[in-house]
């Protein structure tokens, strides 16, 4: 079994590569990644020498390169994680989101059709459903919730999802889609809420909370997401969408306060800054379908997962300090100075 995993040098993709090599040591995993600002080859250091692993630096929009790789590898399964993934960046510059997230998806699916892959899996997000109001805790996203996006990021992911379903109906491509809630865990790029707050708190820098910090996200430990995708590619029904989430809703401000507490840092570091444009209020997944059909349940409780994650950032300072000392400095200045 050969699996092409795109975006495997990023946060969730790398965790998925580690999970698959461990759970299925007989599979060949071919990681395709352009190594954008978010991709980091040092993340994959521990598997580079594994004879069942191959890394290929490639843009998923590069039709010729993708075709050549499929001809070489003749993959059974394709799992597409590669994407521009940060909402704030999509507000600054939407175009690259359309390019990678939509055009890149079509290139990967065209190759999957031509080389008759047995399964094309699209890693999507709960953000395609838009948001829920804070005063309706009874409402959750199901797979039937209409697509209703807020940001250029979520719109590009929704566009890709529609294309994936269209390739299934029009060409019979054997597809599945997973729509997961916010992930956290090792190798999370420090522009995102949890790692950014850990890195800033450790440096005694201000903790920039958007708006009032009341927005709610449904957090899932990254390994649980990887296990869900493993189940879907093996046992999921072709043409179906699966929501993935762990009923673990938390307001941003409570997460930031928890990080302060765990690190022994004062809450006075918290600084309320101008809100994100179009900021989604609440995400909440109903995971009944994946539980009933595939037996998936999240295994890591947030209280344990956040401790493990903070410990990982303490033990792996070099990984994230190398990132925040480079080009990222300019990004941080641009996004947060005078905010
Ligand atoms: P990430 O930004 O950490 O990683 C993205 C990876 O894709 C990077 O390694 C990058 O180099 C690579 N990439 C970007 N453009 C590429 C291109 N044109 N060709 C090849 N590689 C390219 O993102 P992540 O948080 O790991 O998210 C992975 C996927 O999961 C995305 O599709 C995202 O929409 C989805 N998702 C993320 C979350 C979350 O909480 N992070 C939740 C649900 C779904
Ligand atoms: P983020 O990690 O960017 O994920 P997403 O927007 O895809 O859910 O942000 C999570 C939440 O944290 C979101 O409501 C925005 C908020 N946030 C802050 O308050 N401050 C920050 O510096 C960042 C990066 C995010």
Coordinates of C-alpha atoms and ligand atoms in Angstrom, one line a residue:
X1 CA 0.0 0.0 0.0
X2 CA 1.4 3.4 -1.1
X3 CA -0.1 6.6 0.4
X4 CA 0.7 10.1 -0.9
X5 CA 0.4 12.5 2.0
X6 CA 0.5 16.2 0.9
X7 CA 1.4 18.9 3.4
X8 CA 3.3 16.3 5.5
X9 CA 5.9 18.9 6.7
X10 CA 3.2 21.0 8.3
X11 CA 1.4 20.5 11.7
X12 CA -1.2 17.9 11.2
X13 CA 0.4 16.3 8.1
X14 CA 3.6 15.5 10.0
X15 CA 1.7 14.1 12.9
X16 CA -0.3 11.9 10.4
X17 CA 3.0 10.7 8.8
X18 CA 4.3 9.6 12.3
X19 CA 1.0 8.0 13.1
X20 CA 0.8 6.0 9.8
X21 CA 4.4 4.8 9.9
X22 CA 3.8 3.5 13.4
X23 CA 0.3 2.1 12.9
X24 CA 1.0 0.6 9.5
X25 CA 4.7 -0.2 9.4
X26 CA 4.3 -2.1 6.1
X27 CA 2.8 0.9 4.2
X28 CA 4.9 3.2 2.0
X29 CA 4.3 6.9 2.9
X30 CA 5.3 9.5 0.3
X31 CA 5.2 13.0 1.6
X32 CA 4.7 15.8 -0.9
X33 CA 5.3 19.3 0.5
X34 CA 6.3 22.7 -1.1
X35 CA 8.0 23.8 2.2
X36 CA 6.2 27.1 2.4
X37 CA 6.8 29.2 5.5
X38 CA 4.6 26.7 7.4
X39 CA 6.5 23.6 6.2
X40 CA 9.5 22.5 8.1
X41 CA 11.8 19.7 7.0
X42 CA 13.4 19.4 10.5
X43 CA 10.0 18.2 11.7
X44 CA 10.4 15.1 9.6
X45 CA 14.0 14.4 10.7
X46 CA 13.1 11.3 12.7
X47 CA 11.5 9.5 9.7
X48 CA 13.8 10.6 6.9
X49 CA 15.9 7.4 7.1
X50 CA 12.9 5.1 7.3
X51 CA 13.0 3.0 4.1
X52 CA 9.2 3.2 3.9
X53 CA 9.2 7.0 3.8
X54 CA 10.0 9.3 1.0
X55 CA 10.0 13.1 1.0
X56 CA 9.4 15.0 -2.2
X57 CA 9.6 18.8 -2.4
X58 CA 6.8 19.7 -4.7
X59 CA 4.0 22.3 -5.2
X60 CA 0.6 20.5 -5.4
X61 CA -0.3 23.1 -8.1
X62 CA 2.6 21.8 -10.3
X63 CA 0.6 19.6 -12.7
X64 CA 3.7 18.1 -14.5
X65 CA 5.5 17.4 -11.3
X66 CA 2.5 15.8 -9.7
X67 CA 1.9 13.7 -12.8
X68 CA 5.5 12.5 -12.8
X69 CA 5.3 11.6 -9.1
X70 CA 2.1 9.6 -9.6
X71 CA 3.7 7.7 -12.5
X72 CA 6.6 6.8 -10.3
X73 CA 4.7 5.9 -7.2
X74 CA 1.4 4.6 -8.5
X75 CA -0.3 5.4 -5.2
X76 CA -3.3 3.5 -3.7
X77 CA -4.5 6.4 -1.5
X78 CA -4.0 10.2 -1.6
X79 CA -4.5 12.3 1.6
X80 CA -4.5 16.0 0.9
X81 CA -3.5 18.1 3.9
X82 CA -1.5 20.7 1.8
X83 CA -3.1 24.1 2.2
X84 CA -2.6 27.7 3.2
X85 CA -4.1 27.4 6.7
X86 CA -4.1 30.6 8.6
X87 CA -7.2 32.8 8.7
X88 CA -5.3 36.0 9.5
X89 CA -3.0 35.6 6.5
X90 CA -6.0 34.9 4.2
X91 CA -7.4 38.3 5.2
X92 CA -4.1 39.9 4.2
X93 CA -3.6 38.0 1.0
X94 CA -6.5 35.8 -0.2
X95 CA -5.0 34.8 -3.6
X96 CA -2.5 32.2 -2.5
X97 CA -5.4 30.5 -0.6
X98 CA -7.4 30.1 -3.8
X99 CA -4.3 28.9 -5.7
X100 CA -3.2 26.2 -3.3
X101 CA -6.4 25.2 -1.6
X102 CA -8.6 25.1 -4.7
X103 CA -6.4 24.7 -7.8
X104 CA -4.0 22.5 -5.9
X105 CA -6.9 20.2 -4.9
X106 CA -8.0 19.9 -8.6
X107 CA -4.5 19.0 -9.7
X108 CA -4.2 16.3 -7.0
X109 CA -7.7 14.9 -8.0
X110 CA -6.9 15.0 -11.8
X111 CA -3.8 12.9 -11.1
X112 CA -5.8 10.6 -8.8
X113 CA -8.3 10.0 -11.6
X114 CA -5.6 9.4 -14.2
X115 CA -3.8 6.9 -12.0
X116 CA -6.9 5.2 -10.6
X117 CA -6.3 5.8 -6.9
X118 CA -8.5 3.7 -4.7
X119 CA -9.2 6.6 -2.4
X120 CA -8.7 10.4 -2.5
X121 CA -9.2 11.9 0.9
X122 CA -9.6 15.7 1.4
X123 CA -8.7 17.1 4.8
X124 CA -11.2 19.9 5.3
X125 CA -12.3 22.0 8.3
X126 CA -15.4 22.8 10.4
X127 CA -14.9 26.4 9.3
X128 CA -16.7 25.6 6.1
X129 CA -20.0 25.7 8.1
X130 CA -19.4 29.3 9.2
X131 CA -20.1 30.0 12.9
X132 CA -22.8 29.5 15.6
X133 CA -24.1 32.1 18.0
X134 CA -22.7 32.1 21.6
X135 CA -26.3 32.1 23.0
X136 CA -27.3 28.8 21.4
X137 CA -25.2 26.1 23.1
X138 CA -27.8 23.6 21.8
X139 CA -26.6 24.0 18.2
X140 CA -23.8 21.9 16.6
X141 CA -22.4 21.4 13.0
X142 CA -23.6 18.2 11.5
X143 CA -22.6 17.0 8.0
X144 CA -26.0 18.4 6.8
X145 CA -25.3 21.9 8.1
X146 CA -25.2 24.2 5.0
X147 CA -21.8 25.6 3.9
X148 CA -21.7 29.2 4.9
X149 CA -18.2 30.7 5.1
X150 CA -16.8 33.8 6.7
X151 CA -13.1 34.2 5.7
X152 CA -11.1 33.8 2.5
X153 CA -9.5 30.7 4.1
X154 CA -12.8 29.0 4.9
X155 CA -14.2 29.9 1.5
X156 CA -11.2 28.4 -0.3
X157 CA -11.6 25.2 1.8
X158 CA -15.4 25.1 1.0
X159 CA -14.6 25.6 -2.7
X160 CA -12.3 22.7 -2.6
X161 CA -14.9 20.5 -0.8
X162 CA -17.5 21.3 -3.5
X163 CA -15.0 20.4 -6.2
X164 CA -14.2 17.1 -4.4
X165 CA -17.9 16.1 -4.3
X166 CA -18.3 17.2 -7.9
X167 CA -15.3 14.9 -9.0
X168 CA -17.1 12.0 -7.2
X169 CA -20.4 12.6 -8.9
X170 CA -19.1 13.6 -12.3
X171 CA -16.1 11.3 -12.7
X172 CA -16.8 8.6 -10.1
X173 CA -13.5 9.5 -8.2
X174 CA -13.7 7.5 -4.9
X175 CA -13.5 10.4 -2.4
X176 CA -14.0 11.0 1.3
X177 CA -13.9 14.3 3.2
X178 CA -13.2 15.0 6.9
X179 CA -14.2 18.3 8.5
X180 CA -12.3 18.6 11.8
X181 CA -12.4 21.2 14.5
X182 CA -9.3 23.1 15.8
X183 CA -6.3 20.9 16.5
X184 CA -3.6 21.4 19.0
X185 CA -0.4 19.4 19.9
X186 CA 3.3 19.1 18.9
X187 CA 4.6 20.9 15.8
X188 CA 1.8 23.4 15.7
X189 CA 3.1 26.5 13.9
X190 CA 3.6 29.4 16.4
X191 CA 1.3 31.8 14.5
X192 CA -1.7 29.9 15.8
X193 CA -3.4 30.7 19.2
X194 CA -2.1 28.0 21.5
X195 CA 1.6 27.8 20.4
X196 CA 1.7 31.7 20.0
X197 CA 0.5 32.1 23.6
X198 CA 3.0 29.5 24.9
X199 CA 5.9 31.1 23.1
X200 CA 5.0 34.7 24.2
X201 CA 4.3 33.7 27.8
X202 CA 7.7 32.0 28.0
X203 CA 9.3 35.2 26.8
X204 CA 7.1 37.3 29.2
X205 CA 5.7 39.1 26.1
X206 CA 2.1 40.4 25.8
X207 CA -0.5 37.8 25.0
X208 CA -2.7 39.4 22.2
X209 CA -6.3 38.3 22.6
X210 CA -8.6 39.4 19.8
X211 CA -11.7 41.3 20.8
X212 CA -13.1 40.2 24.1
X213 CA -11.6 36.7 24.0
X214 CA -15.1 35.2 24.1
X215 CA -15.0 33.3 20.8
X216 CA -15.3 29.6 21.2
X217 CA -13.4 26.9 19.5
X218 CA -13.8 23.1 19.8
X219 CA -10.3 21.8 20.5
X220 CA -9.1 18.3 19.5
X221 CA -5.7 16.7 20.2
X222 CA -3.9 16.3 16.8
X223 CA -3.3 12.5 17.3
X224 CA -7.1 12.0 17.6
X225 CA -7.6 13.7 14.3
X226 CA -4.9 11.5 12.6
X227 CA -6.6 8.4 14.0
X228 CA -10.0 9.6 12.6
X229 CA -8.5 10.0 9.1
X230 CA -6.8 6.6 9.3
X231 CA -10.2 5.1 10.0
X232 CA -12.0 7.1 7.2
X233 CA -9.5 6.1 4.5
X234 CA -9.8 2.4 5.4
X235 CA -13.5 2.1 6.5
X236 CA -15.2 5.3 5.5
X237 CA -17.9 5.2 2.8
X238 CA -16.9 6.7 -0.6
X239 CA -18.7 10.0 -1.4
X240 CA -19.2 10.8 2.3
X241 CA -18.3 13.7 4.6
X242 CA -17.3 13.0 8.2
X243 CA -17.2 15.6 10.9
X244 CA -14.5 15.2 13.5
X245 CA -14.5 16.9 16.9
X246 CA -14.5 16.1 20.5
X247 CA -17.2 18.2 22.3
X248 CA -14.5 20.3 23.9
X249 CA -15.6 23.9 23.5
X250 CA -13.5 26.6 25.2
X251 CA -13.5 30.4 25.0
X252 CA -10.1 31.8 23.8
X253 CA -9.6 33.8 27.0
X254 CA -10.0 30.6 29.1
X255 CA -7.3 28.9 27.1
X256 CA -4.9 31.8 27.5
X257 CA -5.5 31.9 31.2
X258 CA -4.9 28.2 31.5
X259 CA -1.6 28.5 29.6
X260 CA -0.6 31.3 32.0
X261 CA -1.5 29.1 35.0
X262 CA 0.4 26.1 33.6
X263 CA 3.5 28.1 32.9
X264 CA 3.3 30.1 36.2
X265 CA 3.0 33.4 34.3
X266 CA 0.8 36.4 35.4
X267 CA -2.5 37.1 33.7
X268 CA -1.4 40.7 33.5
X269 CA 0.4 39.6 30.3
X270 CA -3.0 39.3 28.6
X271 CA -3.6 42.3 26.2
X272 CA -6.9 42.7 24.4
X273 CA -6.2 43.8 20.8
X274 CA -8.4 44.8 17.8
X275 CA -10.6 42.0 16.7
X276 CA -10.1 39.9 13.6
X277 CA -12.2 41.0 10.7
X278 CA -15.3 38.7 10.2
X279 CA -14.3 36.8 13.3
X280 CA -16.3 33.6 13.7
X281 CA -18.0 33.4 17.2
X282 CA -18.3 29.7 17.9
X283 CA -17.4 26.3 16.3
X284 CA -18.9 23.1 17.6
X285 CA -18.9 19.7 15.9
X286 CA -21.5 17.0 16.3
X287 CA -19.3 13.8 15.8
X288 CA -22.2 11.3 16.0
X289 CA -21.7 10.0 12.4
X290 CA -18.1 9.1 12.7
X291 CA -18.7 7.6 16.1
X292 CA -21.7 5.5 14.9
X293 CA -20.3 4.4 11.6
X294 CA -16.6 4.0 12.3
X295 CA -16.4 3.7 16.1
X296 CA -14.2 6.8 16.5
X297 CA -14.0 8.6 19.8
X298 CA -11.4 11.2 21.0
X299 CA -8.9 9.6 23.3
X300 CA -7.0 12.5 24.8
X301 CA -8.9 14.8 27.2
X302 CA -8.1 18.5 26.9
X303 CA -6.7 18.7 30.4
X304 CA -4.1 16.1 29.6
X305 CA -3.5 17.2 26.0
X306 CA -2.7 20.8 26.8
X307 CA -0.2 19.7 29.5
X308 CA 1.5 17.3 27.0
X309 CA 1.5 20.1 24.4
X310 CA 3.0 22.7 26.8
X311 CA 5.6 20.2 27.9
X312 CA 6.4 19.5 24.2
X313 CA 7.1 23.2 23.6
X314 CA 9.3 23.3 26.7
X315 CA 11.3 20.2 25.5
X316 CA 11.6 21.4 21.9
X317 CA 12.5 25.1 22.2
X318 CA 14.9 24.8 19.3
X319 CA 12.1 23.8 16.9
X320 CA 9.9 26.9 17.5
X321 CA 12.7 29.3 18.4
X322 CA 14.3 28.7 15.0
X323 CA 10.9 29.5 13.4
X324 CA 10.2 32.7 15.3
X325 CA 13.7 34.0 14.9
X326 CA 13.5 34.1 11.1
X327 CA 11.0 35.5 8.6
X328 CA 8.3 35.1 11.1
X329 CA 9.6 38.3 12.9
X330 CA 8.4 40.4 10.0
X331 CA 5.0 38.7 10.0
X332 CA 4.6 39.3 13.8
X333 CA 5.6 43.0 13.5
X334 CA 3.1 43.5 10.6
X335 CA 0.2 41.8 12.3
X336 CA 0.6 42.8 15.9
X337 CA 2.5 46.1 16.2
X338 CA 0.0 49.0 16.8
X339 CA -2.9 46.5 16.8
Ligands
LIG1 P1 0.0 23.9 8.2 O1 -0.1 25.3 7.7 O2 0.7 23.7 9.5 O3 0.7 23.0 7.1 C1 0.4 23.1 5.8 C2 1.5 22.3 5.0 O4 1.2 22.4 3.6 C3 2.9 23.0 5.1 O5 3.9 22.0 5.3 C4 3.1 23.7 3.8 O6 4.5 23.7 3.4 C5 2.3 22.8 2.9 N1 1.9 23.5 1.6 C6 1.3 24.7 1.6 N2 1.1 25.0 0.3 C7 1.5 23.9 -0.5 C8 1.5 23.6 -1.9 N3 1.1 24.5 -2.8 N4 2.0 22.5 -2.3 C9 2.5 21.6 -1.4 N5 2.6 21.8 0.0 C10 2.1 23.0 0.4 O7 -1.5 23.4 8.3 P2 -2.2 22.4 9.3 O8 -2.7 23.1 10.5 O9 -1.3 21.2 9.5 O10 -3.4 22.0 8.4 C11 -3.4 20.9 7.5 C12 -4.7 20.7 6.8 O11 -5.7 20.5 7.8 C13 -5.2 21.9 6.1 O12 -5.8 21.5 4.9 C14 -6.2 22.6 7.0 O13 -7.2 23.3 6.2 C15 -6.8 21.4 7.7 N6 -7.3 21.6 9.1 C16 -6.5 22.2 10.0 C17 -7.0 22.4 11.3 C18 -6.2 23.0 12.4 O14 -6.7 23.2 13.5 N7 -4.9 23.3 12.2 C19 -8.3 22.0 11.6 C20 -9.1 21.3 10.6 C21 -8.6 21.2 9.3
LIG2 P1 -6.4 30.3 15.3 O1 -5.4 29.5 16.0 O2 -5.9 31.3 14.3 O3 -7.4 29.3 14.6 P2 -8.8 29.6 13.8 O4 -9.0 31.0 13.6 O5 -8.6 28.8 12.6 O6 -9.9 29.0 14.7 O7 -7.2 31.2 16.3 C1 -8.0 30.5 17.3 C2 -8.8 31.6 18.0 O8 -7.9 32.4 18.7 C3 -9.6 32.5 17.1 O9 -10.8 32.8 17.7 C4 -8.7 33.7 17.0 C5 -8.0 33.8 18.3 N1 -6.7 34.4 18.4 C6 -6.4 35.4 19.3 O10 -7.2 35.8 20.1 N2 -5.1 35.9 19.3 C7 -4.1 35.5 18.4 O11 -3.0 36.0 18.4 C8 -4.5 34.4 17.5 C9 -3.4 33.9 16.5 C10 -5.7 33.9 17.5

